[in-house]
mmCIF file with all atom_site columns, C-alpha atoms in Angstrom:
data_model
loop_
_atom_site.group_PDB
_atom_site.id
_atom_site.type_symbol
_atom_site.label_atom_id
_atom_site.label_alt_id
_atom_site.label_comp_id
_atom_site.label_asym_id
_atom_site.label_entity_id
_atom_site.label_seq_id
_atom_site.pdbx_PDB_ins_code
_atom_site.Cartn_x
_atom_site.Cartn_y
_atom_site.Cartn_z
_atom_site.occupancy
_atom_site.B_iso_or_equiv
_atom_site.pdbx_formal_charge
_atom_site.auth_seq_id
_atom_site.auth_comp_id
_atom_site.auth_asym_id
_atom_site.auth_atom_id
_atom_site.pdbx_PDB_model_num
ATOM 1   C CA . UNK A 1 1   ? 11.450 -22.450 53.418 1.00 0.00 ? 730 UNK A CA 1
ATOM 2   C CA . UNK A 1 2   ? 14.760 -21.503 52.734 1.00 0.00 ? 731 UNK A CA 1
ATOM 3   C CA . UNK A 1 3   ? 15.225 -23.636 49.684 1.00 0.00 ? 732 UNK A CA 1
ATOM 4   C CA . UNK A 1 4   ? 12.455 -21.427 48.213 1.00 0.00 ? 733 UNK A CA 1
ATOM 5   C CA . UNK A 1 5   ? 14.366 -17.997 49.092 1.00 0.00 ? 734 UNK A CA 1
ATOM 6   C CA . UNK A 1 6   ? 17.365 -19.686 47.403 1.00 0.00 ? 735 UNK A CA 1
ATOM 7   C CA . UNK A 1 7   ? 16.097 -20.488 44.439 1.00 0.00 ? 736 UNK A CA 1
ATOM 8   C CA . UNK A 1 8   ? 14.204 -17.184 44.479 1.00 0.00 ? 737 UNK A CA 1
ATOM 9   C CA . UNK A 1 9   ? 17.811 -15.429 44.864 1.00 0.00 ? 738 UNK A CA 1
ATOM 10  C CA . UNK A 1 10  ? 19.345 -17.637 42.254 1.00 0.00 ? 739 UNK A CA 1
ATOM 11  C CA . UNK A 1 11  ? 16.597 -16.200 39.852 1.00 0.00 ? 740 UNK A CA 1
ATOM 12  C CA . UNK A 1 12  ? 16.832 -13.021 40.282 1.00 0.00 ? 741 UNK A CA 1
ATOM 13  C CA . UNK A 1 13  ? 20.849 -13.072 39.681 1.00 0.00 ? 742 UNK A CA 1
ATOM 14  C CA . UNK A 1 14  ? 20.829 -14.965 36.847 1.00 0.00 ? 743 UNK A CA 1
ATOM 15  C CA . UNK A 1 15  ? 18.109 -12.403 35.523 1.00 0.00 ? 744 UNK A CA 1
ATOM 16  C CA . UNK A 1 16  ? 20.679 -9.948  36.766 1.00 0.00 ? 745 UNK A CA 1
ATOM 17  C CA . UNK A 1 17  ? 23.582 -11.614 34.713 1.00 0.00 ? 746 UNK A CA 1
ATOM 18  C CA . UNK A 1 18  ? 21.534 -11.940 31.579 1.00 0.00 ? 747 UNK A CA 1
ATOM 19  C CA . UNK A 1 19  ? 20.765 -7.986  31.764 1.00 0.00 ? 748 UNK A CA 1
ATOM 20  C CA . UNK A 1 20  ? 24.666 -7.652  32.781 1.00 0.00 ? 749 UNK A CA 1
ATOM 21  C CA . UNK A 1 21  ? 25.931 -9.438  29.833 1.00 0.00 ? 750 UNK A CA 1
ATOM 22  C CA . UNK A 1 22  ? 23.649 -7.948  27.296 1.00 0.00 ? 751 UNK A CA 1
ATOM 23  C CA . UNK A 1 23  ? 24.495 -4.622  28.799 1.00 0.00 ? 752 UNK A CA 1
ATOM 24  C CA . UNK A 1 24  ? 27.301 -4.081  30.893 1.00 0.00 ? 753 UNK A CA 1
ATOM 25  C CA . UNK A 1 25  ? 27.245 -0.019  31.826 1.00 0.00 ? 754 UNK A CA 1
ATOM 26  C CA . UNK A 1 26  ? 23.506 0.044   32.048 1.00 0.00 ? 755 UNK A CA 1
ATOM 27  C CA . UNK A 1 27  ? 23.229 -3.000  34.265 1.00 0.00 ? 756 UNK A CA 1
ATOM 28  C CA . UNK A 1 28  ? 26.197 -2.642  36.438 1.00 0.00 ? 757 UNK A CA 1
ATOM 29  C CA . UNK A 1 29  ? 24.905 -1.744  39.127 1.00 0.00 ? 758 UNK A CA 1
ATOM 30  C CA . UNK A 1 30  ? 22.070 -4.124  39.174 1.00 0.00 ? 759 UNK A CA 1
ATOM 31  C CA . UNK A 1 31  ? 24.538 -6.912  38.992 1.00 0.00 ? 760 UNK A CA 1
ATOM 32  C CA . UNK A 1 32  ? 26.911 -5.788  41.603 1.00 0.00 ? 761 UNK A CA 1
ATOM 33  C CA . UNK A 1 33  ? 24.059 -5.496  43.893 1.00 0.00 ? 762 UNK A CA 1
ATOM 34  C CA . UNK A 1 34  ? 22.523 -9.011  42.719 1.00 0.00 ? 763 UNK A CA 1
ATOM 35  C CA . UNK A 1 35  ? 25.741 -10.277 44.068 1.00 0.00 ? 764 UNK A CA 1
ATOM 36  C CA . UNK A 1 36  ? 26.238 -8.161  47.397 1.00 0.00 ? 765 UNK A CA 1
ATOM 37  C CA . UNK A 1 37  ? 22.416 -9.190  48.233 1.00 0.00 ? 766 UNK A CA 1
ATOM 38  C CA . UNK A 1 38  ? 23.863 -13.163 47.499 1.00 0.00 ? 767 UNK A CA 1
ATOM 39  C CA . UNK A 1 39  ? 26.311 -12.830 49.554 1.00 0.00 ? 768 UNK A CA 1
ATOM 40  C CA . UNK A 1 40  ? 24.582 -11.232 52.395 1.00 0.00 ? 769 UNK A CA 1
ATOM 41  C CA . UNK A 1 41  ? 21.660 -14.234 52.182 1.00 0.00 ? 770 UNK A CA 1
ATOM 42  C CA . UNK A 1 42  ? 24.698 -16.703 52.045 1.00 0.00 ? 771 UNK A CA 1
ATOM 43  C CA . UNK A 1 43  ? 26.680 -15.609 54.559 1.00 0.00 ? 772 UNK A CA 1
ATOM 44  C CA . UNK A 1 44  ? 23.682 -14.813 57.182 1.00 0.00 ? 773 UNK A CA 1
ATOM 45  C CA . UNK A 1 45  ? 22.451 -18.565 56.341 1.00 0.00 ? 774 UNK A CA 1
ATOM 46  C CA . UNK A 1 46  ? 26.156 -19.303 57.242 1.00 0.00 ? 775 UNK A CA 1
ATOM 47  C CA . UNK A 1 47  ? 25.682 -17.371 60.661 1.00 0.00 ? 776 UNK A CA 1
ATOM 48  C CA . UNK A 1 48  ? 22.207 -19.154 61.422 1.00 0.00 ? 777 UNK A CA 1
ATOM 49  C CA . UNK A 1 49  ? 23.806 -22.202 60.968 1.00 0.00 ? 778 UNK A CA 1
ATOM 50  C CA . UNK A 1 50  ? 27.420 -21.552 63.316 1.00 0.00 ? 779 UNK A CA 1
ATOM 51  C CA . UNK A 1 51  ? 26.077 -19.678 66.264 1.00 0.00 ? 780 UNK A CA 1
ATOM 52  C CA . UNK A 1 52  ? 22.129 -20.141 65.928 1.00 0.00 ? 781 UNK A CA 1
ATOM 53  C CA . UNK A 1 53  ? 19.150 -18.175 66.692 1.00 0.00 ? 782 UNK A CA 1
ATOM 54  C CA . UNK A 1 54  ? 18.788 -15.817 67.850 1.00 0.00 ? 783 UNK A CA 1
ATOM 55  C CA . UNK A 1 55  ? 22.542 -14.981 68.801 1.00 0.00 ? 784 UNK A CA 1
ATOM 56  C CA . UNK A 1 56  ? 22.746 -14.703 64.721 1.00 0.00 ? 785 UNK A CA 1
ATOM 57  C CA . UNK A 1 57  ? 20.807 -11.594 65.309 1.00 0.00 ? 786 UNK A CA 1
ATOM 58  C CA . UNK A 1 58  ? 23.824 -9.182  66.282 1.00 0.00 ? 787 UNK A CA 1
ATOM 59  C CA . UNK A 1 59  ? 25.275 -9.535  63.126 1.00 0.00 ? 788 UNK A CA 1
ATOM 60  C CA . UNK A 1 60  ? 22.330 -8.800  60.661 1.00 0.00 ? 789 UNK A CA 1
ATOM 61  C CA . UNK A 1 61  ? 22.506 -5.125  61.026 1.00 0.00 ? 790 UNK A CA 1
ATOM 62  C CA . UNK A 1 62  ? 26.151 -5.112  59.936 1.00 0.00 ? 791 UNK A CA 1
ATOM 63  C CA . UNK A 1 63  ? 25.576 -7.018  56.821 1.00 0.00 ? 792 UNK A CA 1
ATOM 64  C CA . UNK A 1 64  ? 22.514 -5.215  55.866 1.00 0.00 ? 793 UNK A CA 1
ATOM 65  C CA . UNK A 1 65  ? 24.219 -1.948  56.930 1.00 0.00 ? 794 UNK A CA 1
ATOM 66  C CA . UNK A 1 66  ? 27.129 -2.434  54.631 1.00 0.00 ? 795 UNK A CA 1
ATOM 67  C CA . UNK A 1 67  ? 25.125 -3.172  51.752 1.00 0.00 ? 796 UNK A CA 1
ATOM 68  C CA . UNK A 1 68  ? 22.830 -0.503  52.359 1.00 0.00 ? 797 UNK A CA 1
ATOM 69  C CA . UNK A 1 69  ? 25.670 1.514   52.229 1.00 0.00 ? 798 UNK A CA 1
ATOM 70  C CA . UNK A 1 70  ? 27.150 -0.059  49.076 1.00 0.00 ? 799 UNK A CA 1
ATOM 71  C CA . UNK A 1 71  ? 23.560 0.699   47.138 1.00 0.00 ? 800 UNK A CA 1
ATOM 72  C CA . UNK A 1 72  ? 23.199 4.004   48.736 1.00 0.00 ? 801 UNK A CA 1
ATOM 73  C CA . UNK A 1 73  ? 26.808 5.137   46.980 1.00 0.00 ? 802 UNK A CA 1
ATOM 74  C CA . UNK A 1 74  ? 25.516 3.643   43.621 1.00 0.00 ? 803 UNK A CA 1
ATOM 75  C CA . UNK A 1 75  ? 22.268 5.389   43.689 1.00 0.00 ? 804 UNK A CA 1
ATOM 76  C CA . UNK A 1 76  ? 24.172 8.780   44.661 1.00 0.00 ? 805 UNK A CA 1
ATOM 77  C CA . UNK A 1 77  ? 26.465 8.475   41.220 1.00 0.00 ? 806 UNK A CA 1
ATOM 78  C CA . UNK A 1 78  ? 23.298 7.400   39.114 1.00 0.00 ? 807 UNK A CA 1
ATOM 79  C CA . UNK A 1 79  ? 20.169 8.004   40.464 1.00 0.00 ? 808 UNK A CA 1
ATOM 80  C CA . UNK A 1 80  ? 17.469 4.757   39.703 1.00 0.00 ? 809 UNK A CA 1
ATOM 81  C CA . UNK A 1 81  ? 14.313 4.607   41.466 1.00 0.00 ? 810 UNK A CA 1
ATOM 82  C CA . UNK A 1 82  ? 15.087 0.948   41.949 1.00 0.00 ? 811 UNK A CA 1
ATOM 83  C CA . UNK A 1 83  ? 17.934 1.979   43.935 1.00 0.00 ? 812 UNK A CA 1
ATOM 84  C CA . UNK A 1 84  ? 16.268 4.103   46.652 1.00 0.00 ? 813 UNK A CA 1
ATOM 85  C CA . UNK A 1 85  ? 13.719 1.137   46.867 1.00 0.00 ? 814 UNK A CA 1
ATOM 86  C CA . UNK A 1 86  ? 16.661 -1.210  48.092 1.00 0.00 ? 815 UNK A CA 1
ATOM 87  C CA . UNK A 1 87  ? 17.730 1.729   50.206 1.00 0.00 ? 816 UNK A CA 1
ATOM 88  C CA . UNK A 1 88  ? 14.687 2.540   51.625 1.00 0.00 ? 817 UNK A CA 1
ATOM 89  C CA . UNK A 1 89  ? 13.708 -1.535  52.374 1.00 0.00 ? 818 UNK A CA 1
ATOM 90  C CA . UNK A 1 90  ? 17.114 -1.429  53.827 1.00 0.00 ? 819 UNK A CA 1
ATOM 91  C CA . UNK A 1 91  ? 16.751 1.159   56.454 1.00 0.00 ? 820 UNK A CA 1
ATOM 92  C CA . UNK A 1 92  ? 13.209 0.215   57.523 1.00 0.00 ? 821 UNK A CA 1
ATOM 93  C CA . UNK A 1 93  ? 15.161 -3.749  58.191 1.00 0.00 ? 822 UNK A CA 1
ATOM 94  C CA . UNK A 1 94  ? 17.572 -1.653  60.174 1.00 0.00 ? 823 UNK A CA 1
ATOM 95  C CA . UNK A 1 95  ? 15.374 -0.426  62.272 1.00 0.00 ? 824 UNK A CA 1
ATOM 96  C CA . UNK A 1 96  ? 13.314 -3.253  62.815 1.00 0.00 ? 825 UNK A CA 1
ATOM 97  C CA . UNK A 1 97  ? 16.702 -5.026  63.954 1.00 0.00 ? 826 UNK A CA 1
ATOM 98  C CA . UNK A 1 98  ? 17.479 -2.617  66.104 1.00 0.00 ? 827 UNK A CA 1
ATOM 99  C CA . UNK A 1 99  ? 13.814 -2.869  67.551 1.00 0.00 ? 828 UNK A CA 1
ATOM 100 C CA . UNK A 1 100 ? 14.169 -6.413  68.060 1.00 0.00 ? 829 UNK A CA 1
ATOM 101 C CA . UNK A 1 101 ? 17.975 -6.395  69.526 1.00 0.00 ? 830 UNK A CA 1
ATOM 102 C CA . UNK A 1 102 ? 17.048 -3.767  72.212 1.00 0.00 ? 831 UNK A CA 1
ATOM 103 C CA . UNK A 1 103 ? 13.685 -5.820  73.142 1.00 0.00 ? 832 UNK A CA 1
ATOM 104 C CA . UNK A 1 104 ? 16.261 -9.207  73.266 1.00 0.00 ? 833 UNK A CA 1
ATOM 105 C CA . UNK A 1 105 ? 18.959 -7.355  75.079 1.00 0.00 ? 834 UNK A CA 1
ATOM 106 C CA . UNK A 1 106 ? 16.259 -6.202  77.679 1.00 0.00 ? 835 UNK A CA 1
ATOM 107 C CA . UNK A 1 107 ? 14.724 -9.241  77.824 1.00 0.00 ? 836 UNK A CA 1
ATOM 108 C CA . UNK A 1 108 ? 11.337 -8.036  76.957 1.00 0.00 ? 837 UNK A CA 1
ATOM 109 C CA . UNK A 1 109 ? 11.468 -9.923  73.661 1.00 0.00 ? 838 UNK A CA 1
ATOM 110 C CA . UNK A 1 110 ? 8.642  -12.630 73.138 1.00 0.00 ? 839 UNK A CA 1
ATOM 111 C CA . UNK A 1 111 ? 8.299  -15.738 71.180 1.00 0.00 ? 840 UNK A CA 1
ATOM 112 C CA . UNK A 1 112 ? 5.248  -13.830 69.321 1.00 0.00 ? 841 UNK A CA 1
ATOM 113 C CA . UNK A 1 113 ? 7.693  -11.120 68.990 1.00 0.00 ? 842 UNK A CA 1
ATOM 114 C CA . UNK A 1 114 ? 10.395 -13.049 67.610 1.00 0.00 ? 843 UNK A CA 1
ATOM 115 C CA . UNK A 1 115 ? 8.349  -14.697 65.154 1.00 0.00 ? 844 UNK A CA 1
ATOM 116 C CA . UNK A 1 116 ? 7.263  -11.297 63.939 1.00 0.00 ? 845 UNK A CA 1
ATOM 117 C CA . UNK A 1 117 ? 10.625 -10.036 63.464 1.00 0.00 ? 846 UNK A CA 1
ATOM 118 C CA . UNK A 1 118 ? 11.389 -13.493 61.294 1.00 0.00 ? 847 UNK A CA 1
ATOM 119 C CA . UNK A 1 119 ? 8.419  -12.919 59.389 1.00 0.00 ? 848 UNK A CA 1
ATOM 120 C CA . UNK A 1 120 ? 9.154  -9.015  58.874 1.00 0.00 ? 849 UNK A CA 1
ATOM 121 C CA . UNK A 1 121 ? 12.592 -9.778  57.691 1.00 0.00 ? 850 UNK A CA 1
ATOM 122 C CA . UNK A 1 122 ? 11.666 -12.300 55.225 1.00 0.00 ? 851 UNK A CA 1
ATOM 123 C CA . UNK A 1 123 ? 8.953  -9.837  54.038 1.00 0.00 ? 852 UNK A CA 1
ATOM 124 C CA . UNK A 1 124 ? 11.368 -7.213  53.688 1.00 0.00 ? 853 UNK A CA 1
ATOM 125 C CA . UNK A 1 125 ? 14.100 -9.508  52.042 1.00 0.00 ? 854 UNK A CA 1
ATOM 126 C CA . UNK A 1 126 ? 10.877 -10.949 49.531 1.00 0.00 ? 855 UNK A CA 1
ATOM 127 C CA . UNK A 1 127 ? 10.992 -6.721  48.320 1.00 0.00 ? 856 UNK A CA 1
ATOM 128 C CA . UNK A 1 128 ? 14.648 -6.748  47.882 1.00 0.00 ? 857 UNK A CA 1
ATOM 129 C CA . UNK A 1 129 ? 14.406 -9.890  45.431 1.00 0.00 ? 858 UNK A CA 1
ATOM 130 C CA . UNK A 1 130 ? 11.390 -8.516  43.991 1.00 0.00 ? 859 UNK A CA 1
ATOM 131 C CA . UNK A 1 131 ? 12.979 -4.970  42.960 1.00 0.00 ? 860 UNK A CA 1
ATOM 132 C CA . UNK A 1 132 ? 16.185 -6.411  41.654 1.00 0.00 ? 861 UNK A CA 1
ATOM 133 C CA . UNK A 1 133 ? 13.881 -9.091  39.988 1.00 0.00 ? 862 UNK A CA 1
ATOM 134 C CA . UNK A 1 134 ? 11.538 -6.646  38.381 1.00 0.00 ? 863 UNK A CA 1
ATOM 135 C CA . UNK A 1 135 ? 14.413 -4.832  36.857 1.00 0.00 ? 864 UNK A CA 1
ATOM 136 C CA . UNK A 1 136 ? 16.106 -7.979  35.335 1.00 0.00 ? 865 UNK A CA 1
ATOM 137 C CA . UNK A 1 137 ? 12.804 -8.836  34.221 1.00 0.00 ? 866 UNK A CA 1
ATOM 138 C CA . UNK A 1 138 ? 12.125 -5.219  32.510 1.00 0.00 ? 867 UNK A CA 1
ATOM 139 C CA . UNK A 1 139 ? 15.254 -6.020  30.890 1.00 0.00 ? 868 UNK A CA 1
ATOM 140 C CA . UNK A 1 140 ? 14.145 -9.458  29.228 1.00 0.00 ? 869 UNK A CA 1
ATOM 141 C CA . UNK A 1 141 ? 10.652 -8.061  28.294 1.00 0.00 ? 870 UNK A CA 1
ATOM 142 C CA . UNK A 1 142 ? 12.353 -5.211  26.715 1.00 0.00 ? 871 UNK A CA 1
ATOM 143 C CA . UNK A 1 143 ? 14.573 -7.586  24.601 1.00 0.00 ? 872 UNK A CA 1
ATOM 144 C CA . UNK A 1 144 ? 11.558 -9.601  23.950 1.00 0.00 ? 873 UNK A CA 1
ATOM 145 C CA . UNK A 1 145 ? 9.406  -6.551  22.954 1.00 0.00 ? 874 UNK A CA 1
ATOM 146 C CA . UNK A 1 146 ? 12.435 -5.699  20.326 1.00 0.00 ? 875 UNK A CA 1
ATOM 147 C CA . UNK A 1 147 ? 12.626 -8.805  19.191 1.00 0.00 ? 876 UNK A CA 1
ATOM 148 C CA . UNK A 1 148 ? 9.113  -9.052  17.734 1.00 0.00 ? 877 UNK A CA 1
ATOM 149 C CA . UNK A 1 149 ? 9.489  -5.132  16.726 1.00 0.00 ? 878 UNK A CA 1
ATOM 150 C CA . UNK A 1 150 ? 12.069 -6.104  14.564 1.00 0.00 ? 879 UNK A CA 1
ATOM 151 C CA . UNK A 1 151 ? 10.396 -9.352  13.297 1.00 0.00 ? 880 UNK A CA 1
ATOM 152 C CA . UNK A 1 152 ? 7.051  -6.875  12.221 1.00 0.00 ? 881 UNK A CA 1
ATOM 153 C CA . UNK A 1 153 ? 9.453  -4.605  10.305 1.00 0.00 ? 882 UNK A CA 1
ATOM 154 C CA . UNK A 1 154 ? 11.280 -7.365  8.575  1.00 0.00 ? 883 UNK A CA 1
ATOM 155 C CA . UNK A 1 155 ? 7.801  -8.696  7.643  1.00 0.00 ? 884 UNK A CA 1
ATOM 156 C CA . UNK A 1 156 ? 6.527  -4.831  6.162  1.00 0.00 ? 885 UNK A CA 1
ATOM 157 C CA . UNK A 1 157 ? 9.469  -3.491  4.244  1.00 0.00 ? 886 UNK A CA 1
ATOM 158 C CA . UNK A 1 158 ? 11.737 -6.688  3.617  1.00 0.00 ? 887 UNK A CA 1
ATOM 159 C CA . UNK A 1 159 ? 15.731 -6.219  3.596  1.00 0.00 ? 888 UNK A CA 1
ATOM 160 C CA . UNK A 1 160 ? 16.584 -5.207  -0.069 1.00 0.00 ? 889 UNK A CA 1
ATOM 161 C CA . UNK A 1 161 ? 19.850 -7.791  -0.144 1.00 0.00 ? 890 UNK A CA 1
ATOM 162 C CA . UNK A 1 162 ? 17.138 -10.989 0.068  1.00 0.00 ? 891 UNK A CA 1
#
């Protein structure tokens, strides 16, 4: 399963990079955030991996509070719908953490309870890749949509130095 998130996450930043590259100060802030998201996913795949599950667990809010906090800055200097999205998918995986980390700290957590907070966190993580994929995506079918724009009007009124 987590070969599919990866390759979902490598996807979605190399559609970042392309929108990055083609334009820097519009898609700045997409790209920086592609990366901070990478990071997070590598470095919580990192955790899994070192101290387990569900110890791992005490260290998920931190990453996904930095980041929130990273995105919520950006979206205060330039405000993108996209942005508040992350935000927003952010804070409701906050909570849920904190949910779960009280329930585990007071012992009243469950297998069945566990295994929702796994699946609620992937869910949650599937809408961050999704919004940062949709806008990379916009991007390319924009380009695209020029493209063949361009092609049309080159095919109507022809250059006059051919």
């Amino acid at each position: 399963m987590m070969y599919w998130y990866l390759a979902a996450m490598a996807g979605v930043f190399l559609l970042s990079y392309w929108a990055y590259v083609s334009r820097p100060k519009q898609y700045a802030d997409l790209m920086g955030v592609s990366v901070l998201l990478s990071v997070v996913f590598v470095v919580n795949n990192l955790l899994v991996e070192l101290y387990g599950f569900p110890d791992v667990m005490l260290a998920a809010p931190v990453l996904d509070l930095a980041l929130c906090a990273m995105i919520y800055r950006a979206w205060r200097h330039n405000k993108e719908p996209w942005k508040a999205m992350m935000v927003c998918a952010l804070v409701a995986q906050l909570m849920l953490h904190a949910v779960t980390i009280s329930m585990w700290q007071m012992g009243d957590l469950t297998h069945g309870g566990l295994y929702t907070y796994v699946v609620a966190v992937n869910g949650f993580f599937i809408v961050q890749l999704l919004t940062l994929g949709f806008v990379g995506a916009s991007h390319g079918l924009d380009i695209v949509r020029q493209w063949v724009l361009d092609r049309r009007r080159d095919a109507v009124v022809p250059h006059a130095g051919r």
